[in-house]
Short mmCIF file of C-alpha atoms in Angstrom, two decimals:
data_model
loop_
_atom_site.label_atom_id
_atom_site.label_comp_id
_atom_site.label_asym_id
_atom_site.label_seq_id
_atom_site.Cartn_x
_atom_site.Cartn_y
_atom_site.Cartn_z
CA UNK A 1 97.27 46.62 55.21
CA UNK A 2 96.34 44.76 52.26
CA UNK A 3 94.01 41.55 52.36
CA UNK A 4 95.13 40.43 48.24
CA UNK A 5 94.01 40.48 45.39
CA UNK A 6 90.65 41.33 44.59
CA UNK A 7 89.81 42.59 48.21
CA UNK A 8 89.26 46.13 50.12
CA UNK A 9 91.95 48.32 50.26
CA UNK A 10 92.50 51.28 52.47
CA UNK A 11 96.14 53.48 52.04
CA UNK A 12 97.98 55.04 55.00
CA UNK A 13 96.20 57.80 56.30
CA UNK A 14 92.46 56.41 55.81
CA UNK A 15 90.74 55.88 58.75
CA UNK A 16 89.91 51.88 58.02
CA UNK A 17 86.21 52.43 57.07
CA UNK A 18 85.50 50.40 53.73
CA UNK A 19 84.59 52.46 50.18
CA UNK A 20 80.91 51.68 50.21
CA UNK A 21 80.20 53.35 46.98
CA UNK A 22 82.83 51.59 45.25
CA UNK A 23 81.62 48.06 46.61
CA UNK A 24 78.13 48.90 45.36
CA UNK A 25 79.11 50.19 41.57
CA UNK A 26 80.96 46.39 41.71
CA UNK A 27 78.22 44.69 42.70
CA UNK A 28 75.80 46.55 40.11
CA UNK A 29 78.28 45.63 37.18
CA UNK A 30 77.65 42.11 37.92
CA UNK A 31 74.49 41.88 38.31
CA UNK A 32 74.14 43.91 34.80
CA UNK A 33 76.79 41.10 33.44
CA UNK A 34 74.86 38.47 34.72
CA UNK A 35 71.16 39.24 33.59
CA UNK A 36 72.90 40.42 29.94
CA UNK A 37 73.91 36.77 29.96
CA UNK A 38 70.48 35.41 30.94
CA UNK A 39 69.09 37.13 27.83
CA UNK A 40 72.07 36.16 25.42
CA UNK A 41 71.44 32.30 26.59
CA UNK A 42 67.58 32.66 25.86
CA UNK A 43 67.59 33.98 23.24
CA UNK A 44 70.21 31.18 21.67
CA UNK A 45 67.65 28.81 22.85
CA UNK A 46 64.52 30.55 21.35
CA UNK A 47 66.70 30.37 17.96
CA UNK A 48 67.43 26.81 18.46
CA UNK A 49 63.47 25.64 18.77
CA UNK A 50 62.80 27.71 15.54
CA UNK A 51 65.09 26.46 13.43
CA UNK A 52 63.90 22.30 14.88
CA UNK A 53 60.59 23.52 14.06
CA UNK A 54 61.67 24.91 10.35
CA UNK A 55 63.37 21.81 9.91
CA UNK A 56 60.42 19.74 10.66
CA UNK A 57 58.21 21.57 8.48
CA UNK A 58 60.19 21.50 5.37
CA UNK A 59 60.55 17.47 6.25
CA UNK A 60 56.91 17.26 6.47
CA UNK A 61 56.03 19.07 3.22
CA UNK A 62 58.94 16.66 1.25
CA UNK A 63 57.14 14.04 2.86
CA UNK A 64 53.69 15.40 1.41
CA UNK A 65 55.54 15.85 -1.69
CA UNK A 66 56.70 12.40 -2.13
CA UNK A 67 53.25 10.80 -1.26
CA UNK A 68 51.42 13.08 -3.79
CA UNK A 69 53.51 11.90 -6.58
CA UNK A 70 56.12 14.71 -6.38
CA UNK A 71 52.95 17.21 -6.92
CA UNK A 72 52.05 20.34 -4.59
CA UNK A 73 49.06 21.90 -3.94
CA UNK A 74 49.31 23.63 -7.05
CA UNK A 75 49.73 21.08 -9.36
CA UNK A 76 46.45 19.43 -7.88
CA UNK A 77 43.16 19.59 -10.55
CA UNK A 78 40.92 22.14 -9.69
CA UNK A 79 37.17 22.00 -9.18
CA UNK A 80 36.63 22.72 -12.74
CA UNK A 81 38.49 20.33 -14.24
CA UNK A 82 36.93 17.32 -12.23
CA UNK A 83 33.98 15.71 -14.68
CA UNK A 84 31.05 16.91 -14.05
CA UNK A 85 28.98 13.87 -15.37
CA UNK A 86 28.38 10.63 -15.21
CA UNK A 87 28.20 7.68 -17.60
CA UNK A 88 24.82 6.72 -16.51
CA UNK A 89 21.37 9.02 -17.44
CA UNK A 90 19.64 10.06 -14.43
CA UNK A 91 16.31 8.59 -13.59
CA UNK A 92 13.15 10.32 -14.59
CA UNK A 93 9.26 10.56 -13.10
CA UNK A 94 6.56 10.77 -14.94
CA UNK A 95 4.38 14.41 -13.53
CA UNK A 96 1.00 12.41 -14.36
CA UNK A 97 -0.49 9.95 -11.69
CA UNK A 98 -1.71 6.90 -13.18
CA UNK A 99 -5.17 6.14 -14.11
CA UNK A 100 -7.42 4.26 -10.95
CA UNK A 101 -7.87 0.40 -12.18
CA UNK A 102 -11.94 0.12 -13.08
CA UNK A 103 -14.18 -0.35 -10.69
CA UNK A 104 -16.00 -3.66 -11.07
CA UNK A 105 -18.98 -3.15 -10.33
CA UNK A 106 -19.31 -0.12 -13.14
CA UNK A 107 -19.43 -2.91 -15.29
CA UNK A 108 -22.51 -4.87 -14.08
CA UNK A 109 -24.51 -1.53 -12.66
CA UNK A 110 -25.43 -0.22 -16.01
CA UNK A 111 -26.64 -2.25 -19.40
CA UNK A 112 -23.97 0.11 -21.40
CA UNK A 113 -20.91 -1.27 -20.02
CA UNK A 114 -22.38 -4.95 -19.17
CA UNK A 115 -21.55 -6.22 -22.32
CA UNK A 116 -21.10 -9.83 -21.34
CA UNK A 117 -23.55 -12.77 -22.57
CA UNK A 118 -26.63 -13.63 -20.55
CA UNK A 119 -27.68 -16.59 -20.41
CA UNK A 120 -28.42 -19.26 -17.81
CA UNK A 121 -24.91 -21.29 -18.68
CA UNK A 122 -22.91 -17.55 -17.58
CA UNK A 123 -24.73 -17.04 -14.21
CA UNK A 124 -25.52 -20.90 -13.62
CA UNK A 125 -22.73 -22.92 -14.80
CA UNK A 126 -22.03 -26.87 -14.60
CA UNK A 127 -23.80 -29.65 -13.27
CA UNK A 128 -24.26 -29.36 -9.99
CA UNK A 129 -23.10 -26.47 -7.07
CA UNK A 130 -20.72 -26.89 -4.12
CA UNK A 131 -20.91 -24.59 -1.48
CA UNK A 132 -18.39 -25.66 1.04
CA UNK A 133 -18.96 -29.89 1.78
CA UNK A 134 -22.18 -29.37 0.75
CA UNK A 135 -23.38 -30.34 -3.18
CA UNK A 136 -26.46 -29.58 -4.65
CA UNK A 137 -27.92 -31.44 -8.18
CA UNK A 138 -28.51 -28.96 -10.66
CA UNK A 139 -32.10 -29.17 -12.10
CA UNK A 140 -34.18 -27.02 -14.91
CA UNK A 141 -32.48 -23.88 -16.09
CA UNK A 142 -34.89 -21.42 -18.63
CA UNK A 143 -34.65 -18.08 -19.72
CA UNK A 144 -37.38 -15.61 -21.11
CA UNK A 145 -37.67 -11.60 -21.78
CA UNK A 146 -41.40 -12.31 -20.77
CA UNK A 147 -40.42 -11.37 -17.07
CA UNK A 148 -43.97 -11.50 -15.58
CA UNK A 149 -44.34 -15.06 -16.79
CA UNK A 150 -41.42 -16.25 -13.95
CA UNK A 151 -43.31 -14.74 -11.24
CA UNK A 152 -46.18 -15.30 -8.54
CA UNK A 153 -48.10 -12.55 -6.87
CA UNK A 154 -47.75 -9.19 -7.28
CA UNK A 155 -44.12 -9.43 -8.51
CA UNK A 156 -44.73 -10.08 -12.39
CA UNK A 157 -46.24 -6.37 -12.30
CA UNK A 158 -43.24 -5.13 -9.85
CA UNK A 159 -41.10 -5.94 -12.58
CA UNK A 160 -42.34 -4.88 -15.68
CA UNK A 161 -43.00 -1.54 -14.07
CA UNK A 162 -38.86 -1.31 -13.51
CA UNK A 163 -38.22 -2.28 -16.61
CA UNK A 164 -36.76 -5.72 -16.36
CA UNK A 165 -35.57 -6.99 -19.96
CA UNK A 166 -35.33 -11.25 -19.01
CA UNK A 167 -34.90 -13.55 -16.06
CA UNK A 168 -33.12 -16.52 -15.86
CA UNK A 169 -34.01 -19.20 -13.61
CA UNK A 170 -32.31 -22.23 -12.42
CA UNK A 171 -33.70 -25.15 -10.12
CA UNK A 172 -31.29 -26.92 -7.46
CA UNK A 173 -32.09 -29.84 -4.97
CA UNK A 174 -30.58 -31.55 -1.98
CA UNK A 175 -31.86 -33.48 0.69
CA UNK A 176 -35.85 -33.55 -0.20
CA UNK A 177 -35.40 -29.74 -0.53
CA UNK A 178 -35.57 -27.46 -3.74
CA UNK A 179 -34.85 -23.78 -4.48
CA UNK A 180 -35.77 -21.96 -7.88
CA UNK A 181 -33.16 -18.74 -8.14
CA UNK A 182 -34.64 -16.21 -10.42
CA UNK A 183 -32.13 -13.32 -12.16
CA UNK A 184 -33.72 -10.61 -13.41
CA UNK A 185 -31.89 -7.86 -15.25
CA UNK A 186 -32.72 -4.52 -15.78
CA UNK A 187 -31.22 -1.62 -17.47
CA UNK A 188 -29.18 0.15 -14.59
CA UNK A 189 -28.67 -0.36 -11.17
CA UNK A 190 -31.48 2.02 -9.82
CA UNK A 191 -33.77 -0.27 -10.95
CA UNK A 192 -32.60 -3.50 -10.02
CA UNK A 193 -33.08 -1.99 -6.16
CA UNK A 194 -36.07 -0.62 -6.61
CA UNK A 195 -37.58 -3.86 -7.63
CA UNK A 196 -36.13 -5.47 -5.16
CA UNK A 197 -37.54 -3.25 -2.38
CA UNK A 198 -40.81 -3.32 -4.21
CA UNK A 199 -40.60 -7.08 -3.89
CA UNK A 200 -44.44 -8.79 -3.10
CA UNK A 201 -45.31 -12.24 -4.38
CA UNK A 202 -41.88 -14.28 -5.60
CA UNK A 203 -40.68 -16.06 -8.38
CA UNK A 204 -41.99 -18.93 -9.67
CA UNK A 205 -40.46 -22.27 -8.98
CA UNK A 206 -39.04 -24.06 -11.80
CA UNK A 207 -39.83 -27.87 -12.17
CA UNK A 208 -38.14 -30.63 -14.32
CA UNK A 209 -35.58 -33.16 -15.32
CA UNK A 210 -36.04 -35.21 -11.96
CA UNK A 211 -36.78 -32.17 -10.20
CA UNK A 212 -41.21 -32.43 -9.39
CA UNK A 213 -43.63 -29.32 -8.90
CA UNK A 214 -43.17 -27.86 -5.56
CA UNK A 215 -43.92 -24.76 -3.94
CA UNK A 216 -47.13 -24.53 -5.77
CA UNK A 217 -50.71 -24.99 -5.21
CA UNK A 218 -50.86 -22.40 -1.74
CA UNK A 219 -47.46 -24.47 -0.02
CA UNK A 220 -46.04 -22.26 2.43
CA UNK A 221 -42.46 -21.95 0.98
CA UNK A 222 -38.99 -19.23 2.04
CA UNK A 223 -38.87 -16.19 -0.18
CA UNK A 224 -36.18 -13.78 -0.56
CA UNK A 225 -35.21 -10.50 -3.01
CA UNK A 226 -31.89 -9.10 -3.02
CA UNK A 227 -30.39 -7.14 -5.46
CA UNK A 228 -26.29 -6.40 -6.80
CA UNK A 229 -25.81 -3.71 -9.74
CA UNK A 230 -28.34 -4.13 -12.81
CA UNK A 231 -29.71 -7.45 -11.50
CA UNK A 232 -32.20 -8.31 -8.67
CA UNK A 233 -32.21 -11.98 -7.41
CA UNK A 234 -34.84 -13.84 -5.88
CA UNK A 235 -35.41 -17.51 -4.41
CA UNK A 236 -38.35 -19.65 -3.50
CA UNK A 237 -37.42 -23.14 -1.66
CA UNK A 238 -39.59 -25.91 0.22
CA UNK A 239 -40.03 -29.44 -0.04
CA UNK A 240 -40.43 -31.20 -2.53
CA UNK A 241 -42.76 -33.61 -0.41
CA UNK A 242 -45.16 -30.12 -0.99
CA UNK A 243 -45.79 -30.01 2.95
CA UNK A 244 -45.18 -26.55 4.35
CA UNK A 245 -41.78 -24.81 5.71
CA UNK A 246 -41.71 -23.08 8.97
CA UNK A 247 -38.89 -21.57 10.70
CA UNK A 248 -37.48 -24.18 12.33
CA UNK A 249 -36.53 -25.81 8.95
CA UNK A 250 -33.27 -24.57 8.88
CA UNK A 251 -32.34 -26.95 6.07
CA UNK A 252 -34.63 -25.14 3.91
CA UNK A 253 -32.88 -21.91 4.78
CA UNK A 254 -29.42 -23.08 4.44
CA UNK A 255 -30.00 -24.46 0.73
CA UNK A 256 -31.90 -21.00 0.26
CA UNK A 257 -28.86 -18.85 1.82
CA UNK A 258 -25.84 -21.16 -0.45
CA UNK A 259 -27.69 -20.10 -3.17
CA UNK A 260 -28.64 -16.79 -2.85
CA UNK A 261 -24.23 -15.99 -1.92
CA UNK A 262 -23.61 -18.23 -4.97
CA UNK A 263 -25.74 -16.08 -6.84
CA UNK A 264 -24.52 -12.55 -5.62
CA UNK A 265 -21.13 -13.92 -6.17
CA UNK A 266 -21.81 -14.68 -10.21
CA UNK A 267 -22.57 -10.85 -10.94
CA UNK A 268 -19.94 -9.85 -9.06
CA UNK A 269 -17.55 -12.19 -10.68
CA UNK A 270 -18.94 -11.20 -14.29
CA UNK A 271 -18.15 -7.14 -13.23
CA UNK A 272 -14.50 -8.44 -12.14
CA UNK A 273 -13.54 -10.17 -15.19
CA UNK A 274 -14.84 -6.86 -17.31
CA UNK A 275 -13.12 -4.78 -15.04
CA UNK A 276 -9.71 -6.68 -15.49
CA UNK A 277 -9.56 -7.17 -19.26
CA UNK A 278 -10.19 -3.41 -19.57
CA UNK A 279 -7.70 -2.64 -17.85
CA UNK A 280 -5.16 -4.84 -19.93
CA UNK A 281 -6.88 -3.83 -23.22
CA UNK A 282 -4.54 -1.84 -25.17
CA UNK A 283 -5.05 2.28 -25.30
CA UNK A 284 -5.04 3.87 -28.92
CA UNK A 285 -3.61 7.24 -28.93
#
């Protein structure tokens, strides 16, 4: 019995009972047919990929190629032949720190440096004072290297025993009230102070041109002593009526107070313009 092409077969004789053995090397060959054709396909399609890939590189590098001028990699400039300067000089810092700017008051605390004129004209300028809105007439100005001749008291001998080398005085007026500033200069700072500490007695007031004789003849009158460098400072004010000041005169100790701060703030202004032109003086080598 056949069943065509391609089917089981059994000749005349067999017992009907299909060639399992054959029907299983069959099946085997085409299974070995069928995976050999799995790996042919794959690897046509691994093949493929590369050679897209390839292609794309080589199109990228042209492209590299064209937007480098037609140069490659080697044709670049290497690190050495880049410059290595530039047109400009490079800054450069001085190793030495400058010089401090003077100090002012070196220049009014010894008579070495304080080389300034004294007279009553630098320390007492003008006509008449302002301090603030309030203006005070400028009266009898005198200047003497006869220290203990400007003084009252005790204070003549105070001086002379420090050293002092002049005072200046100078005589202002407001309001029925007068003060007398007296400047006394000495050779260094040390004994400016020390005067000034020692203070006892006061300077004598200074009459004249308009101003009359006042805190004389036992009138209670203010006193102060104050000193700034090489120079000690002191003030006598009262009335000029001659009747006695007590503390609740506060007029009297305003005019006193304007002029002992004008005062303080002469020497300090003489030390500051020292200071500043030696520091603009020119340096010889």
């Amino acid at each position: 019995m056949s069943f065509g092409q391609g089917g089981p077969s059994w000749g005349p004789g067999e017992s009907g009972t299909p060639d399992w053995a054959a029907m299983a090397e069959q099946s085997a060959a085409r299974a070995r047919r069928k995976k050999w054709l799995m790996i042919g396909g794959g690897a046509l399609a691994t093949a493929a990929v590369g050679a897209i890939v390839a292609t794309a590189v080589i199109s990228t590098n042209k492209n590299d190629s064209a937007a480098s001028g037609g140069k490659d990699a080697s044709q670049l400039p290497s690190v050495t032949d880049l410059p290595s300067e530039t047109a400009q000089p490079e800054p450069s810092f001085s190793s030495v720190a400058p010089a401090p700017p003077p100090d002012p008051k070196d220049y009014i605390s010894d008579g070495k440096k304080d080389r300034a004129p004294i007279n009553a004209d630098a320390f007492f300028p003008g006509k008449q004072l302002k301090m603030g809105d309030r203006v005070y007439a400028k009266g009898p100005t005198d200047r003497t290297t006869k220290c203990a001749a400007t003084t009252q008291g005790a204070l003549g001998s105070i001086l002379a025993n420090n050293g002092c080398d002049q005072v200046i005085r100078a005589t202002y007026s407001r309001d029925g009230v007068a003060v007398t500033v007296g400047l006394a200069v000495f050779g260094t700072e040390a004994q400016a102070k020390k005067a000034a500490q020692q203070a006892d007695g006061g300077i004598a007031s200074l009459s004249g041109s308009g101003v009359p004789t006042f805190c004389r003849a036992g009138a209670v009158c203010r006193r102060t002593a104050n000193s700034y460098g090489r120079y000690a400072y002191f003030t006598v004010g009262g009335f000029i009526s001659g009747r006695n000041v007590t503390k609740a005169d506060k007029n009297v100790f305003a005019v006193g107070d304007d002029l002992t701060n004008f005062t303080f703030r002469q020497i300090r202004h003489r030390g500051e313009v020292q200071a500043s032109a030696a520091a603009t003086a020119p340096t010889t080598a």
